[in-house]
Coordinates of C-alpha atoms in Angstrom, one line a residue:
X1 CA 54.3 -3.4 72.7
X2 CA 53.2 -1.9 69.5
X3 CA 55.2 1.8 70.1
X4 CA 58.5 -0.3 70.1
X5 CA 58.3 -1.7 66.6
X6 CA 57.4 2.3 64.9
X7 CA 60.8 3.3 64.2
X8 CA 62.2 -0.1 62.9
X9 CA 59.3 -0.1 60.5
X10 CA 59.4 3.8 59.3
X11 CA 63.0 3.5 59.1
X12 CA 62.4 -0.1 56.6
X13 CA 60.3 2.1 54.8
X14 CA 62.5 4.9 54.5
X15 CA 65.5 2.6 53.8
X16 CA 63.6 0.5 51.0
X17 CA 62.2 4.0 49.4
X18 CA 66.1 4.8 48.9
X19 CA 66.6 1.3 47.4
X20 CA 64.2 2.0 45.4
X21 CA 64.9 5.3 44.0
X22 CA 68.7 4.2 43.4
X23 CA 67.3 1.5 41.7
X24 CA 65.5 2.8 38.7
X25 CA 69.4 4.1 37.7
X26 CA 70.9 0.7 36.3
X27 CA 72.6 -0.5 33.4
X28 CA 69.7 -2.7 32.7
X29 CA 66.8 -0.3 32.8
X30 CA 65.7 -1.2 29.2
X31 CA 66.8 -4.5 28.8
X32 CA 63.0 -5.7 28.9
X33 CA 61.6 -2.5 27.4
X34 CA 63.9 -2.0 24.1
X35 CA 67.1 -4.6 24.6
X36 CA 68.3 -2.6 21.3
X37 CA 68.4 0.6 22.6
X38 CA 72.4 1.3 23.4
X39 CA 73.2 -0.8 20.0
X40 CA 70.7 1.2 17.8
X41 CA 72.6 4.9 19.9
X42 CA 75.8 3.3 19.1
X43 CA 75.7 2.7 15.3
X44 CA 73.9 6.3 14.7
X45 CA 77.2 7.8 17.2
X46 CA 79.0 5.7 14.9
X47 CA 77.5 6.7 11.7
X48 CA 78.0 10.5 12.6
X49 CA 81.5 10.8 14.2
X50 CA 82.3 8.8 10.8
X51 CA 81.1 11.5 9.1
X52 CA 83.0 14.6 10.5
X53 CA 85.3 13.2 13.5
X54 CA 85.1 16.3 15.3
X55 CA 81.6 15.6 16.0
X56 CA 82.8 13.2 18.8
X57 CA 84.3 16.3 20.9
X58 CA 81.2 18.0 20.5
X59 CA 78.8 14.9 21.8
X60 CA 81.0 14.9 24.8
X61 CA 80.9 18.7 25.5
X62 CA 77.1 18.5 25.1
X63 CA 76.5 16.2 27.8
X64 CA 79.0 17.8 30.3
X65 CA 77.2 21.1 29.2
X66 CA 73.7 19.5 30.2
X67 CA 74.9 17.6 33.4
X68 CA 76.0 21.2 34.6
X69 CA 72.6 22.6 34.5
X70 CA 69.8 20.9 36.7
X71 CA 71.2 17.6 36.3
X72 CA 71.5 15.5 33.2
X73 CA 68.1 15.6 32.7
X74 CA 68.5 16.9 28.3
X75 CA 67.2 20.5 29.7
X76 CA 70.3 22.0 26.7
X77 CA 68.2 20.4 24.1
X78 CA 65.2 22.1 24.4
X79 CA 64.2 24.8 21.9
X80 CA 63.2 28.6 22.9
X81 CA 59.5 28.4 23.3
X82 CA 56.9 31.1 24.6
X83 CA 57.3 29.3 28.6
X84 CA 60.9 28.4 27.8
X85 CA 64.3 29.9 28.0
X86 CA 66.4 27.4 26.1
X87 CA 70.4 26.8 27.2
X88 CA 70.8 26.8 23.5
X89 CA 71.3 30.6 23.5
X90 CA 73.1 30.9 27.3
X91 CA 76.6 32.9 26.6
X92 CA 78.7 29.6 26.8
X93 CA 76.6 27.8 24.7
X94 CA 75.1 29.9 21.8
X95 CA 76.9 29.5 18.7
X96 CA 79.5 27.5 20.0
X97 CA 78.1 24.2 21.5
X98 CA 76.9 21.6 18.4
X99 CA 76.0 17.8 17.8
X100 CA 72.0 18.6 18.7
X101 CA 71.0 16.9 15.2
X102 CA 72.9 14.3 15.9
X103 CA 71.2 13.4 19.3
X104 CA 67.8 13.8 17.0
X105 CA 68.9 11.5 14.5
X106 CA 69.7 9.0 16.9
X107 CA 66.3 9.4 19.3
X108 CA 64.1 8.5 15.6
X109 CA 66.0 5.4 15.8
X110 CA 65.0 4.4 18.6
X111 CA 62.0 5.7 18.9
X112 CA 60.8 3.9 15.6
X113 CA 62.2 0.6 17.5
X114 CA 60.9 1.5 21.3
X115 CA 58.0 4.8 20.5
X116 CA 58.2 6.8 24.3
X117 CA 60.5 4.2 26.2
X118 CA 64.0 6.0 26.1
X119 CA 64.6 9.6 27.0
X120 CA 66.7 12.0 25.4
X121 CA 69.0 12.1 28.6
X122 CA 69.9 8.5 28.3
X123 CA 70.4 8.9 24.4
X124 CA 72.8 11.9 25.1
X125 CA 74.6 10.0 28.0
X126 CA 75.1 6.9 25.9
X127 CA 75.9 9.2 22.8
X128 CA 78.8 10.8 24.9
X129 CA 80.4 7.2 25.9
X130 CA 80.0 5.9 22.7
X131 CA 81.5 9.2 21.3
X132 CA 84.4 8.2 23.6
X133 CA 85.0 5.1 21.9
X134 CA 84.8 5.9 18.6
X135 CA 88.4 8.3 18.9
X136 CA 90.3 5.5 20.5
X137 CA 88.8 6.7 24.2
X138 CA 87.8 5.0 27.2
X139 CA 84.5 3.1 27.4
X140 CA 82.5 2.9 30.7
X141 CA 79.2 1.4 31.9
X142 CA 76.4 3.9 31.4
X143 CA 73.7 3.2 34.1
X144 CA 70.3 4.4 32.5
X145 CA 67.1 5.3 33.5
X146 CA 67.0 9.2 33.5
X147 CA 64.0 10.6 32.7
X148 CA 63.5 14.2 30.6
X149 CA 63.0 17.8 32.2
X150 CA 59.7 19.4 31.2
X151 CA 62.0 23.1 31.5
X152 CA 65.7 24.1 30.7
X153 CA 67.3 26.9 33.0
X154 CA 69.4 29.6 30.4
X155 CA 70.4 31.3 34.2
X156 CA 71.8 29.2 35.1
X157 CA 73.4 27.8 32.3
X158 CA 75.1 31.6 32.1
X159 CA 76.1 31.1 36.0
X160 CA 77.5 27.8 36.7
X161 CA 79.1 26.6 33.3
X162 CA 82.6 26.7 33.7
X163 CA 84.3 29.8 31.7
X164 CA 87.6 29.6 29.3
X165 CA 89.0 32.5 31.3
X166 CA 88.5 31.2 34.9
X167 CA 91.5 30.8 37.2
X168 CA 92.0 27.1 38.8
X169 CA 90.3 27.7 42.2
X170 CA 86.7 29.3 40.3
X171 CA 87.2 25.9 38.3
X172 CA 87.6 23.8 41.1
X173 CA 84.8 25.3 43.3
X174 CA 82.9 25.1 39.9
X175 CA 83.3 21.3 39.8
X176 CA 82.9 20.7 43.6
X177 CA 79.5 22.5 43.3
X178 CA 78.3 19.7 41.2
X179 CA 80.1 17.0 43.8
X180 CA 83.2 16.6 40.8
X181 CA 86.7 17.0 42.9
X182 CA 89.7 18.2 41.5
X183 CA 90.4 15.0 40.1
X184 CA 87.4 14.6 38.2
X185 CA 88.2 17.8 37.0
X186 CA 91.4 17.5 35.3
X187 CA 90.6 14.4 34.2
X188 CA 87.0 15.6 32.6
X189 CA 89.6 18.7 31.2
X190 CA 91.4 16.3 28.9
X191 CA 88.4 15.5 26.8
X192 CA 90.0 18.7 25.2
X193 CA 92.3 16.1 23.5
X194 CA 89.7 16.5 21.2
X195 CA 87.9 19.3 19.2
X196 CA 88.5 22.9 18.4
X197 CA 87.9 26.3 19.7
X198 CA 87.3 29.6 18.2
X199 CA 89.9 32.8 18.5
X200 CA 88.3 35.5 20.1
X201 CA 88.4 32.7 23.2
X202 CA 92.0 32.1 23.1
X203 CA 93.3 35.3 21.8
X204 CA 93.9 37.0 24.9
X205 CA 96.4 34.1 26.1
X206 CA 98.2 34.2 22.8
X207 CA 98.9 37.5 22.6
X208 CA 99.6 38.1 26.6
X209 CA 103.2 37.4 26.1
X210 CA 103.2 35.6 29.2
X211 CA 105.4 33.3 30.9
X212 CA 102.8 30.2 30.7
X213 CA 102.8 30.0 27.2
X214 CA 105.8 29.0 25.1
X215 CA 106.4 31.8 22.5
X216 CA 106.6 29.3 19.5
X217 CA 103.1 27.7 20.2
X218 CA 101.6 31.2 20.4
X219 CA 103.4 32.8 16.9
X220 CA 101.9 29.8 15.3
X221 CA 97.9 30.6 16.9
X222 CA 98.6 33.8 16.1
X223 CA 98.7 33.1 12.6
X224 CA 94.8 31.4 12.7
X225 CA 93.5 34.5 15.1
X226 CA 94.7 37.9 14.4
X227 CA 94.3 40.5 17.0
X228 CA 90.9 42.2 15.5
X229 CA 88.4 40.1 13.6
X230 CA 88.6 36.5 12.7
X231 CA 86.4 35.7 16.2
X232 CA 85.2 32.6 15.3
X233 CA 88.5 31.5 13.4
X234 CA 88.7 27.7 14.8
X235 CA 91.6 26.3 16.3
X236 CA 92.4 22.5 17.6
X237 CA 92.5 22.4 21.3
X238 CA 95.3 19.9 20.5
X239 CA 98.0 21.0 17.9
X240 CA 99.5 17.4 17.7
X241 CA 96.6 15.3 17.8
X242 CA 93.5 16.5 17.5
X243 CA 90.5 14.0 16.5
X244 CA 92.4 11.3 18.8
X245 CA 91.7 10.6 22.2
X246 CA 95.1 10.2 23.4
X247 CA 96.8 11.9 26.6
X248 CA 99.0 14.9 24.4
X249 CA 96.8 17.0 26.1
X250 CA 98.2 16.8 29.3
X251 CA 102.2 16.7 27.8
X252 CA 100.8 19.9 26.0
X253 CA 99.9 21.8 29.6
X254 CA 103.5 20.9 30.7
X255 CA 105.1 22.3 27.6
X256 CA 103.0 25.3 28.2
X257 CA 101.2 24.8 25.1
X258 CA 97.6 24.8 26.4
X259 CA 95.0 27.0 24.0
X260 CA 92.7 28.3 26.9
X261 CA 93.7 30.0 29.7
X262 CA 91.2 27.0 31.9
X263 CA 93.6 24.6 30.4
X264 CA 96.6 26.2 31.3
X265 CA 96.0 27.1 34.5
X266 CA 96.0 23.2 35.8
X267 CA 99.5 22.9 35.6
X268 CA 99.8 25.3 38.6
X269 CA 98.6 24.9 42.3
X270 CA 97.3 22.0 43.5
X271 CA 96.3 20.0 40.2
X272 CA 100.0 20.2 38.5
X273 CA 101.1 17.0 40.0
X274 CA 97.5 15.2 38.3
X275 CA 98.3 17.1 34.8
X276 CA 102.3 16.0 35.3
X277 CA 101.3 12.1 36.1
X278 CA 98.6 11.9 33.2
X279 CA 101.1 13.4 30.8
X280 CA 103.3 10.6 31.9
X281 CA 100.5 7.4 32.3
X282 CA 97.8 7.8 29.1
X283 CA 96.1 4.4 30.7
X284 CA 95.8 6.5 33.9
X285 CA 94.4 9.4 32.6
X286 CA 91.8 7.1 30.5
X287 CA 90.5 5.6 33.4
X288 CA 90.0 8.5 35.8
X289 CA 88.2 9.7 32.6
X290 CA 85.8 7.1 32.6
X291 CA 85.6 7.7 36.3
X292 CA 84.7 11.3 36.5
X293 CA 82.2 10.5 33.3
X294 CA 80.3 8.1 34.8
X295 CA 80.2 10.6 38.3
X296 CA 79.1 13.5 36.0
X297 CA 76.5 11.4 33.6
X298 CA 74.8 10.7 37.5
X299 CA 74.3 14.5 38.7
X300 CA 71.1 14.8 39.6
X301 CA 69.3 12.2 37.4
X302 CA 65.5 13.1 37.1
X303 CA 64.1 9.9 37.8
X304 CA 60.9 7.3 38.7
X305 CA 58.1 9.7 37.7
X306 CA 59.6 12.8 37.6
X307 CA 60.0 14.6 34.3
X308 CA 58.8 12.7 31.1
X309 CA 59.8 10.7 27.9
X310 CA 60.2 13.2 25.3
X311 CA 59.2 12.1 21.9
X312 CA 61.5 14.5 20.3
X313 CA 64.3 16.0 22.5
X314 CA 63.8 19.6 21.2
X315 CA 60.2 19.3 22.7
X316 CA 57.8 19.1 25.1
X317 CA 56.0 16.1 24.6
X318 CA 52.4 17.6 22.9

């Protein structure tokens, strides 16, 4: 009698334990902890993009560069220490990737409101939504409840962040590695709406004389990134708007007009017809934003009690 109740009851068990564990990822995690939380994120988000609009490109490109390595789980925010190899100084990050202070700034808040309730991953997911919204993008609900990594991983950081010179399929096996599809992709692409790039990344494609670049866009970059020196000579990713979330991204791929050779590259193959009907649809394009964001802000959340609450996100708790 009692050998024909064992599995119902192990698999209950196993069945509730998975309840559980997708459980502690909700959009109310701190509501009884520190209710203020996402408004006290919000107004320092606010207060910073204010202050140099750019900055909201850079909040967004800080998340996607964490949630590509280990997880969103603020691993990128971690200093170099003697036990630590920090993503700060992997090759796609170092010197390039910014907005770290700004994610500081807005943990004190909250830590002076809530001291060790909410990690720096949640800050950083909420700060990149928030971001979002403050250029005239998309918003989305953020479930929360990711705890922080005790480690960061600069390997692979240098292995499986996607590259400014990869071809479409290396970016779309890039994205399904991290269960993204080609959708997400594109749609996590346009966030290049916004923010700038530097010349020694785009200056092969301008001077390549190819047929997927439009001669007139590529005189004028040439002008901002001559062919020796000027490296870090910035750029906008979008020449007509470029601190405005809109979807002239997209009409820029068709007119050949893309900076990087990964922007480019998805008006070809398989993904043209997605770059053609967001160039055509902006609300389209905003929603499967919000979409893929809210798919990519879940990777691998370290959760329950994994990981810690860091008291400051460059740190290991002491």
């Amino acid at each position: 009698m009692t050998s024909r109740f064992v599995i119902p009851i192990i698999s209950l068990v196993v069945v509730l334990s998975i309840i559980s564990s997708e459980a502690q990822l909700s959009t109310t995690f701190y509501d009884a902890t520190c209710p203020n939380a996402s408004t006290i994120i919000r107004n320092s988000i606010r207060r910073a993009i204010s202050a140099e609009r750019r900055m909201a490109a850079s909040l967004i490109r800080l998340h996607f560069h964490d949630c590509f390595v280990q997880g969103c789980d603020a691993s990128i925010l971690l200093d170099q220490t003697s036990t630590i190899q920090s993503e700060k100084s992997a090759r796609p990050n170092a010197n390039s990737v910014r907005g770290y202070e700004v994610i500081e700034a807005a943990k004190r808040e909250v830590e002076r409101a809530c001291p060790g309730v909410v990690s720096c991953a949640d800050v950083l997911t909420l700060a990149a939504r928030d971001a979002s919204v403050a250029v005239g993008g998309p918003s989305w609900s953020v479930k929360l409840g990711r705890r922080d990594s005790t480690t960061a991983n600069q390997a692979v950081a240098n292995t499986d962040l996607p590259s400014p010179f990869s071809g479409l399929q290396v970016l779309i096996d890039a994205f399904d590695k991290k269960g993204l599809n080609a959708r997400d992709m594109v749609a996590l692409s346009g966030a290049h709406t916004l923010g700038q790039s530097q010349c020694f990344l785009f200056r092969g494609r301008i001077y390549s004389n190819g047929t997927d670049i439009d001669a007139g866009f590529a005189s004028t970059r040439r002008r901002g990134c001559p062919q020796t020196g000027g490296d870090s000579n910035l750029a906008a990713l979008d020449l007509v708007t470029p601190n405005s979330f809109d979807n002239n991204y997209f009409r820029n791929l068709v007119q050949r007009k893309g900076l990087l050779q990964s922007d480019q590259v998805l008006f070809s193959g398989s993904t043209a017809s997605i770059v053609s009907q967001y160039s055509g649809n902006p609300r389209t394009f905003a929603a499967d934003f919000a979409t893929a964001m809210i798919k990519m802000s879940e990777i691998e959340p370290t959760l329950g009690q994994n990981g810690i609450i860091r008291r400051v996100c460059s740190a290991i708790n002491s």
